């Protein structure tokens, strides 16, 4: 690891002798141990003060109370099946291949079902990159058990039945057909051949019908550009695994850009194999997931992104289209040089929502003859048309729309001009919302045809040309629901079910002789599907001129974006996602205004940490045109471009929501004309906001050298000891590696299985899919904003985000400044553009675990298989183990989180508890819990193989996190199996152990991060 780097997680850590940071490093816990009614009142529990009398009361009584409470559990009477279903074996999970395609998230998945209940989402490896799961895909199983779902259809706002709804719908639709009035179907992107065919037949049955596609997170500009060049309304594919140089201008392709699913391909090019790895250069305004993973990141205002794109085009092609100079021009020229050197192995992508900008990007890739840019297998996961949506709203207000059928979108919430849409909706004779809950749009329509969750539905999708997939129900419908397609068929007078329709369509149009059952079993089907593409030309000079004329700079420019957790807000009622810390800001339960430290200082906007480490901040108002968003919390974000402001959509929902989820502010109204780039005015307002931010929590013993990284040049040309130094100790007056020094006698762990988990920091993007997967698999409770704020989060797995300040950066070199401290910080401003590194941390399952030696009741112990066990019914909650853990990975149950109205999340209602994994116990108050390395999964693999009389296959050993990881950076297996992948990884030169100098001998290993910093 380079010795000239300083790692920090919060701006507070850059302050010399910060009392808050020092206090948190020295404290065992952020709060003193409450002693007044230890297991009782939440208010009393929050008070840190204690008297001598209280202490004596605690010693004399409360310890015994904790012990008794921990040893007693509720008695639950179970009733076995009277008649067991043929396809259900109690205690044995079934897996069904299915597809998630909700218009925002698309993935081919496997659904784990226990006793008829879907409880976990797994990636379908047969589907390649489309089988990868994100945090939202993993969390979608909990949305099935949303207690706010509609039980029955609604007619004029009142609960009704399908017969009444059908009668009203059919009567009105026939009347509109007779009078030739316009009927519009407004839907999100379906990417479904069968759904689109049903819509076509519905159009034929009722005549004047049009289908308008609307995506809240729109890619309409990219679709328009691709259609203009290639004649097909689709998106290109990008083979990032083949790229040598990637230049991205505002494209968060490791996030939600153009439907996502690029992280796996990108990761394949990030392992330094044979001295080579790809290089990523990112120009952006806000610190995105992609920017955080970039080798070189250049922060620029939104308007300068556009100028940088034009300047890059000139530098690549030698043309001189009109543009403007930017502070990033030096970096643009360097990027152009590297792109031209890489040639066909180079690619340029952009997230600028402007047709002309997208056409410029296509022209650059054509000039490079890029093989990474693939137009031959286009993607269909986005189909929204912003112009068509705008025209629809206009026609509604002009009274030209007779009926509006709204499926899988919530325009009353997501449209920038939602008020105008709602006004037009009142002028429509028949408005029907197909929605699973009574959301903002459903509340404004005549009829609500309550729709099932995708895990209760039949369907299909074609996410990419030739890549088909099937969706099948994995549970009987929980409520009286009906699919959108089924309703259309009913209203057309068809007697066929949608299942029959879907099956027939596949047999006649898709399968081409293959069997339906095989396709359904696999969940995916690949067919030869050539898309007829044209090759049109455009006037680049005119396009550049139009782009330049449309671009206006201002003092402050807004960039609206989507968070990793909530996306467009469809799953805003999902507590797993609300509590998921943002990978960059490490803040949950909020959206906020992000701003640079320099701009914040000029506007007198502040963030500060209170005594327990919790983060507070100022508030401000934002004004875009005539739209004002008041009292927006302010978060000072390192790496934010000067003059730019960021805010996330997906928050501020109020209809059909649980009270605790009605959080944040709705930023969609700021996206005027569907453009995330806007001129903005900002003004400080009164008051302060309390964030639920975990960036200063779980300090690891105050050590600095926790994460390791190197450059590609050093990795190739310098010996391992220079960039991955092994800690040494003096033993018998000789310096020996730390792993040769033991306080304990060696235990023979070479017999049987011995599990290790490998985490490659070079390919971990910080996407957080592993965190939600861990929640789902291990029944991790949701604790809410207040508990997160006071350092009581229950995540078994966290992803530490470190900012990196290079002490030899350009500013320092120019000024001749080297060193640390306030003077250095003021002159180099490390928070202006820091590098970022992510490091997942869970229980390290130490072979010499310090937690085990201090537990007074032997609740935690080590197994021959390398897993650190917890016997929850033995734990008395002393928290000695947490104090002695150098990694701060143990979590204490301050409260009973299940069936407790103070924590009104999924564990507090019968429906929400259906998602719980019966193989993992629900922990109660007063006990410690932490990562178990998914012992229930490893034991199942061992028992299954034993039952079948065979050895366990390497790929059968999985943890929830390793299975969910879309980049393959987490690898789990048996190191005693010398042919296993993890056994080979442990011998890699990049391998290191976290805090190896402590001597805990973890069973979790890391592979250090490598950055490609070559400039030529």
mmCIF file of N, CA and C in Angstrom, residues 223-306:
data_model
loop_
_atom_site.group_PDB
_atom_site.id
_atom_site.type_symbol
_atom_site.label_atom_id
_atom_site.label_comp_id
_atom_site.label_asym_id
_atom_site.label_seq_id
_atom_site.Cartn_x
_atom_site.Cartn_y
_atom_site.Cartn_z
ATOM 1 N N UNK A 223 -32.790 6.364 -26.506
ATOM 2 C CA UNK A 223 -33.644 5.604 -27.420
ATOM 3 C C UNK A 223 -33.856 6.363 -28.724
ATOM 4 N N UNK A 224 -34.111 7.666 -28.598
ATOM 5 C CA UNK A 224 -34.311 8.494 -29.793
ATOM 6 C C UNK A 224 -33.061 8.485 -30.672
ATOM 7 N N UNK A 225 -31.895 8.594 -30.044
ATOM 8 C CA UNK A 225 -30.641 8.645 -30.792
ATOM 9 C C UNK A 225 -30.370 7.325 -31.501
ATOM 10 N N UNK A 226 -30.555 6.208 -30.794
ATOM 11 C CA UNK A 226 -30.316 4.895 -31.395
ATOM 12 C C UNK A 226 -31.277 4.658 -32.552
ATOM 13 N N UNK A 227 -32.526 5.075 -32.373
ATOM 14 C CA UNK A 227 -33.519 4.917 -33.437
ATOM 15 C C UNK A 227 -33.154 5.755 -34.655
ATOM 16 N N UNK A 228 -32.619 6.952 -34.402
ATOM 17 C CA UNK A 228 -32.251 7.824 -35.517
ATOM 18 C C UNK A 228 -31.134 7.220 -36.360
ATOM 19 N N UNK A 229 -30.216 6.503 -35.740
ATOM 20 C CA UNK A 229 -29.079 5.932 -36.470
ATOM 21 C C UNK A 229 -29.386 4.538 -36.997
ATOM 22 N N UNK A 230 -30.015 3.700 -36.159
ATOM 23 C CA UNK A 230 -30.158 2.282 -36.502
ATOM 24 C C UNK A 230 -31.587 1.864 -36.821
ATOM 25 N N UNK A 231 -32.550 2.775 -36.692
ATOM 26 C CA UNK A 231 -33.911 2.493 -37.116
ATOM 27 C C UNK A 231 -34.733 1.654 -36.159
ATOM 28 N N UNK A 232 -34.214 1.328 -34.989
ATOM 29 C CA UNK A 232 -34.924 0.514 -34.000
ATOM 30 C C UNK A 232 -34.944 1.268 -32.675
ATOM 31 N N UNK A 233 -36.119 1.298 -32.031
ATOM 32 C CA UNK A 233 -36.204 1.979 -30.736
ATOM 33 C C UNK A 233 -35.730 1.025 -29.647
ATOM 34 N N UNK A 234 -34.453 1.091 -29.373
ATOM 35 C CA UNK A 234 -33.828 0.204 -28.393
ATOM 36 C C UNK A 234 -32.566 0.885 -27.882
ATOM 37 N N UNK A 235 -31.834 0.159 -27.058
ATOM 38 C CA UNK A 235 -30.571 0.666 -26.527
ATOM 39 C C UNK A 235 -29.446 -0.251 -26.955
ATOM 40 N N UNK A 236 -28.263 0.283 -27.194
ATOM 41 C CA UNK A 236 -27.142 -0.594 -27.545
ATOM 42 C C UNK A 236 -26.690 -1.393 -26.329
ATOM 43 N N UNK A 237 -25.958 -2.460 -26.571
ATOM 44 C CA UNK A 237 -25.331 -3.217 -25.497
ATOM 45 C C UNK A 237 -23.854 -2.817 -25.449
ATOM 46 N N UNK A 238 -23.249 -2.957 -24.281
ATOM 47 C CA UNK A 238 -21.837 -2.609 -24.117
ATOM 48 C C UNK A 238 -21.099 -3.800 -23.512
ATOM 49 N N UNK A 239 -20.083 -4.258 -24.211
ATOM 50 C CA UNK A 239 -19.298 -5.399 -23.739
ATOM 51 C C UNK A 239 -18.093 -4.887 -22.945
ATOM 52 N N UNK A 240 -18.376 -4.440 -21.734
ATOM 53 C CA UNK A 240 -17.336 -3.829 -20.925
ATOM 54 C C UNK A 240 -16.218 -4.809 -20.568
ATOM 55 N N UNK A 241 -16.505 -6.107 -20.631
ATOM 56 C CA UNK A 241 -15.465 -7.086 -20.330
ATOM 57 C C UNK A 241 -14.344 -7.048 -21.360
ATOM 58 N N UNK A 242 -14.638 -6.520 -22.557
ATOM 59 C CA UNK A 242 -13.631 -6.446 -23.614
ATOM 60 C C UNK A 242 -12.933 -5.089 -23.676
ATOM 61 N N UNK A 243 -13.331 -4.157 -22.825
ATOM 62 C CA UNK A 243 -12.819 -2.789 -22.919
ATOM 63 C C UNK A 243 -11.445 -2.657 -22.282
ATOM 64 N N UNK A 244 -10.618 -1.855 -22.903
ATOM 65 C CA UNK A 244 -9.337 -1.471 -22.307
ATOM 66 C C UNK A 244 -9.425 -0.074 -21.703
ATOM 67 N N UNK A 245 -10.165 0.799 -22.362
ATOM 68 C CA UNK A 245 -10.376 2.159 -21.840
ATOM 69 C C UNK A 245 -11.853 2.498 -21.940
ATOM 70 N N UNK A 246 -12.408 2.953 -20.832
ATOM 71 C CA UNK A 246 -13.813 3.374 -20.779
ATOM 72 C C UNK A 246 -13.840 4.821 -20.329
ATOM 73 N N UNK A 247 -14.462 5.665 -21.121
ATOM 74 C CA UNK A 247 -14.673 7.056 -20.723
ATOM 75 C C UNK A 247 -16.161 7.277 -20.578
ATOM 76 N N UNK A 248 -16.554 7.661 -19.392
ATOM 77 C CA UNK A 248 -17.970 7.883 -19.097
ATOM 78 C C UNK A 248 -18.186 9.339 -18.749
ATOM 79 N N UNK A 249 -19.160 9.935 -19.401
ATOM 80 C CA UNK A 249 -19.533 11.319 -19.093
ATOM 81 C C UNK A 249 -20.947 11.301 -18.516
ATOM 82 N N UNK A 250 -21.015 11.263 -17.193
ATOM 83 C CA UNK A 250 -22.300 11.301 -16.497
ATOM 84 C C UNK A 250 -23.102 10.030 -16.585
ATOM 85 N N UNK A 251 -22.481 8.901 -16.956
ATOM 86 C CA UNK A 251 -23.213 7.632 -17.053
ATOM 87 C C UNK A 251 -22.844 6.749 -15.862
ATOM 88 N N UNK A 252 -23.796 6.533 -14.993
ATOM 89 C CA UNK A 252 -23.563 5.674 -13.826
ATOM 90 C C UNK A 252 -23.887 4.229 -14.221
ATOM 91 N N UNK A 253 -23.037 3.644 -15.061
ATOM 92 C CA UNK A 253 -23.350 2.331 -15.624
ATOM 93 C C UNK A 253 -23.164 1.195 -14.611
ATOM 94 N N UNK A 254 -22.568 1.487 -13.461
ATOM 95 C CA UNK A 254 -22.546 0.492 -12.389
ATOM 96 C C UNK A 254 -23.771 0.633 -11.495
ATOM 97 N N UNK A 255 -24.610 1.599 -11.822
ATOM 98 C CA UNK A 255 -25.869 1.797 -11.118
ATOM 99 C C UNK A 255 -27.041 1.499 -12.031
ATOM 100 N N UNK A 256 -27.929 2.504 -12.216
ATOM 101 C CA UNK A 256 -29.179 2.285 -12.937
ATOM 102 C C UNK A 256 -29.145 2.700 -14.403
ATOM 103 N N UNK A 257 -28.019 3.169 -14.887
ATOM 104 C CA UNK A 257 -27.950 3.702 -16.238
ATOM 105 C C UNK A 257 -28.400 2.669 -17.262
ATOM 106 N N UNK A 258 -29.395 3.046 -18.064
ATOM 107 C CA UNK A 258 -29.921 2.225 -19.166
ATOM 108 C C UNK A 258 -30.274 0.799 -18.720
ATOM 109 N N UNK A 259 -30.852 0.696 -17.534
ATOM 110 C CA UNK A 259 -31.323 -0.601 -17.062
ATOM 111 C C UNK A 259 -30.303 -1.428 -16.317
ATOM 112 N N UNK A 260 -29.057 -0.934 -16.192
ATOM 113 C CA UNK A 260 -28.051 -1.613 -15.385
ATOM 114 C C UNK A 260 -27.585 -2.940 -15.960
ATOM 115 N N UNK A 261 -27.117 -3.828 -15.064
ATOM 116 C CA UNK A 261 -26.586 -5.156 -15.409
ATOM 117 C C UNK A 261 -25.274 -5.074 -16.182
ATOM 118 N N UNK A 262 -24.474 -4.067 -15.886
ATOM 119 C CA UNK A 262 -23.170 -3.975 -16.520
ATOM 120 C C UNK A 262 -22.022 -4.247 -15.550
ATOM 121 N N UNK A 263 -22.303 -4.340 -14.260
ATOM 122 C CA UNK A 263 -21.218 -4.457 -13.277
ATOM 123 C C UNK A 263 -20.457 -5.776 -13.421
ATOM 124 N N UNK A 264 -21.177 -6.862 -13.744
ATOM 125 C CA UNK A 264 -20.504 -8.144 -13.897
ATOM 126 C C UNK A 264 -19.503 -8.133 -15.040
ATOM 127 N N UNK A 265 -19.929 -7.591 -16.180
ATOM 128 C CA UNK A 265 -19.029 -7.513 -17.333
ATOM 129 C C UNK A 265 -17.860 -6.577 -17.047
ATOM 130 N N UNK A 266 -18.147 -5.463 -16.398
ATOM 131 C CA UNK A 266 -17.085 -4.508 -16.049
ATOM 132 C C UNK A 266 -16.057 -5.159 -15.130
ATOM 133 N N UNK A 267 -16.526 -5.928 -14.143
ATOM 134 C CA UNK A 267 -15.625 -6.537 -13.165
ATOM 135 C C UNK A 267 -14.654 -7.514 -13.814
ATOM 136 N N UNK A 268 -15.080 -8.166 -14.898
ATOM 137 C CA UNK A 268 -14.197 -9.124 -15.568
ATOM 138 C C UNK A 268 -12.927 -8.448 -16.100
ATOM 139 N N UNK A 269 -13.034 -7.187 -16.428
ATOM 140 C CA UNK A 269 -11.866 -6.470 -16.933
ATOM 141 C C UNK A 269 -11.067 -5.765 -15.856
ATOM 142 N N UNK A 270 -11.474 -5.929 -14.586
ATOM 143 C CA UNK A 270 -10.810 -5.184 -13.510
ATOM 144 C C UNK A 270 -9.817 -6.026 -12.713
ATOM 145 N N UNK A 271 -9.723 -7.296 -13.008
ATOM 146 C CA UNK A 271 -8.713 -8.111 -12.338
ATOM 147 C C UNK A 271 -7.410 -8.002 -13.124
ATOM 148 N N UNK A 272 -6.324 -7.666 -12.441
ATOM 149 C CA UNK A 272 -5.047 -7.499 -13.161
ATOM 150 C C UNK A 272 -4.468 -8.845 -13.590
ATOM 151 N N UNK A 273 -4.878 -9.283 -14.762
ATOM 152 C CA UNK A 273 -4.431 -10.569 -15.295
ATOM 153 C C UNK A 273 -3.379 -10.308 -16.371
ATOM 154 N N UNK A 274 -2.242 -10.978 -16.242
ATOM 155 C CA UNK A 274 -1.135 -10.816 -17.193
ATOM 156 C C UNK A 274 -0.719 -9.355 -17.331
ATOM 157 N N UNK A 275 -0.809 -8.648 -16.212
ATOM 158 C CA UNK A 275 -0.372 -7.251 -16.208
ATOM 159 C C UNK A 275 -1.308 -6.293 -16.895
ATOM 160 N N UNK A 276 -2.553 -6.728 -17.190
ATOM 161 C CA UNK A 276 -3.486 -5.853 -17.896
ATOM 162 C C UNK A 276 -4.802 -5.755 -17.143
ATOM 163 N N UNK A 277 -5.413 -4.605 -17.206
ATOM 164 C CA UNK A 277 -6.763 -4.398 -16.693
ATOM 165 C C UNK A 277 -7.330 -3.148 -17.356
ATOM 166 N N UNK A 278 -8.631 -3.022 -17.365
ATOM 167 C CA UNK A 278 -9.250 -1.868 -18.022
ATOM 168 C C UNK A 278 -9.014 -0.607 -17.211
ATOM 169 N N UNK A 279 -9.221 0.509 -17.858
ATOM 170 C CA UNK A 279 -9.085 1.815 -17.204
ATOM 171 C C UNK A 279 -10.388 2.580 -17.369
ATOM 172 N N UNK A 280 -10.880 3.134 -16.265
ATOM 173 C CA UNK A 280 -12.134 3.882 -16.281
ATOM 174 C C UNK A 280 -11.885 5.344 -15.930
ATOM 175 N N UNK A 281 -12.312 6.228 -16.820
ATOM 176 C CA UNK A 281 -12.233 7.673 -16.593
ATOM 177 C C UNK A 281 -13.650 8.204 -16.536
ATOM 178 N N UNK A 282 -13.980 8.908 -15.471
ATOM 179 C CA UNK A 282 -15.357 9.355 -15.246
ATOM 180 C C UNK A 282 -15.421 10.873 -15.106
ATOM 181 N N UNK A 283 -16.254 11.499 -15.944
ATOM 182 C CA UNK A 283 -16.586 12.918 -15.801
ATOM 183 C C UNK A 283 -18.008 12.990 -15.245
ATOM 184 N N UNK A 284 -18.207 13.643 -14.119
ATOM 185 C CA UNK A 284 -19.536 13.683 -13.525
ATOM 186 C C UNK A 284 -19.648 14.824 -12.528
ATOM 187 N N UNK A 285 -20.893 15.101 -12.121
ATOM 188 C CA UNK A 285 -21.153 16.183 -11.173
ATOM 189 C C UNK A 285 -21.273 15.667 -9.752
ATOM 190 N N UNK A 286 -22.089 14.645 -9.552
ATOM 191 C CA UNK A 286 -22.252 14.051 -8.238
ATOM 192 C C UNK A 286 -21.350 12.832 -8.113
ATOM 193 N N UNK A 287 -21.048 12.444 -6.894
ATOM 194 C CA UNK A 287 -20.252 11.236 -6.694
ATOM 195 C C UNK A 287 -21.165 10.028 -6.862
ATOM 196 N N UNK A 288 -21.047 9.349 -7.987
ATOM 197 C CA UNK A 288 -21.887 8.186 -8.275
ATOM 198 C C UNK A 288 -21.130 6.907 -7.942
ATOM 199 N N UNK A 289 -21.823 5.788 -8.030
ATOM 200 C CA UNK A 289 -21.184 4.496 -7.795
ATOM 201 C C UNK A 289 -20.089 4.261 -8.826
ATOM 202 N N UNK A 290 -20.352 4.644 -10.074
ATOM 203 C CA UNK A 290 -19.349 4.469 -11.124
ATOM 204 C C UNK A 290 -18.168 5.403 -10.900
ATOM 205 N N UNK A 291 -18.450 6.639 -10.538
ATOM 206 C CA UNK A 291 -17.375 7.585 -10.257
ATOM 207 C C UNK A 291 -16.506 7.131 -9.096
ATOM 208 N N UNK A 292 -17.136 6.531 -8.095
ATOM 209 C CA UNK A 292 -16.391 6.044 -6.936
ATOM 210 C C UNK A 292 -15.457 4.906 -7.308
ATOM 211 N N UNK A 293 -15.769 4.183 -8.378
ATOM 212 C CA UNK A 293 -14.940 3.059 -8.811
ATOM 213 C C UNK A 293 -13.967 3.444 -9.917
ATOM 214 N N UNK A 294 -13.987 4.695 -10.338
ATOM 215 C CA UNK A 294 -13.156 5.114 -11.466
ATOM 216 C C UNK A 294 -11.680 5.184 -11.087
ATOM 217 N N UNK A 295 -10.828 4.937 -12.068
ATOM 218 C CA UNK A 295 -9.389 5.123 -11.872
ATOM 219 C C UNK A 295 -9.050 6.603 -11.854
ATOM 220 N N UNK A 296 -9.751 7.350 -12.671
ATOM 221 C CA UNK A 296 -9.586 8.807 -12.670
ATOM 222 C C UNK A 296 -10.963 9.443 -12.761
ATOM 223 N N UNK A 297 -11.254 10.311 -11.824
ATOM 224 C CA UNK A 297 -12.569 10.959 -11.776
ATOM 225 C C UNK A 297 -12.386 12.466 -11.855
ATOM 226 N N UNK A 298 -13.160 13.091 -12.761
ATOM 227 C CA UNK A 298 -13.067 14.535 -12.957
ATOM 228 C C UNK A 298 -14.428 15.150 -12.644
ATOM 229 N N UNK A 299 -14.561 15.869 -11.517
ATOM 230 C CA UNK A 299 -15.849 16.488 -11.193
ATOM 231 C C UNK A 299 -16.101 17.736 -12.044
ATOM 232 N N UNK A 300 -17.232 17.761 -12.741
ATOM 233 C CA UNK A 300 -17.595 18.910 -13.585
ATOM 234 C C UNK A 300 -19.078 19.208 -13.423
ATOM 235 N N UNK A 301 -19.463 20.448 -13.597
ATOM 236 C CA UNK A 301 -20.869 20.834 -13.550
ATOM 237 C C UNK A 301 -21.638 20.166 -14.697
ATOM 238 N N UNK A 302 -22.955 20.024 -14.559
ATOM 239 C CA UNK A 302 -23.740 19.414 -15.644
ATOM 240 C C UNK A 302 -23.520 20.052 -17.012
ATOM 241 N N UNK A 303 -23.492 21.383 -17.082
ATOM 242 C CA UNK A 303 -23.299 22.025 -18.389
ATOM 243 C C UNK A 303 -21.915 21.709 -18.950
ATOM 244 N N UNK A 304 -20.909 21.617 -18.064
ATOM 245 C CA UNK A 304 -19.559 21.311 -18.526
ATOM 246 C C UNK A 304 -19.430 19.861 -18.978
ATOM 247 N N UNK A 305 -20.324 18.981 -18.519
ATOM 248 C CA UNK A 305 -20.334 17.621 -19.053
ATOM 249 C C UNK A 305 -20.612 17.657 -20.549
ATOM 250 N N UNK A 306 -21.546 18.508 -20.940
ATOM 251 C CA UNK A 306 -21.920 18.607 -22.356
ATOM 252 C C UNK A 306 -20.774 19.191 -23.173
#
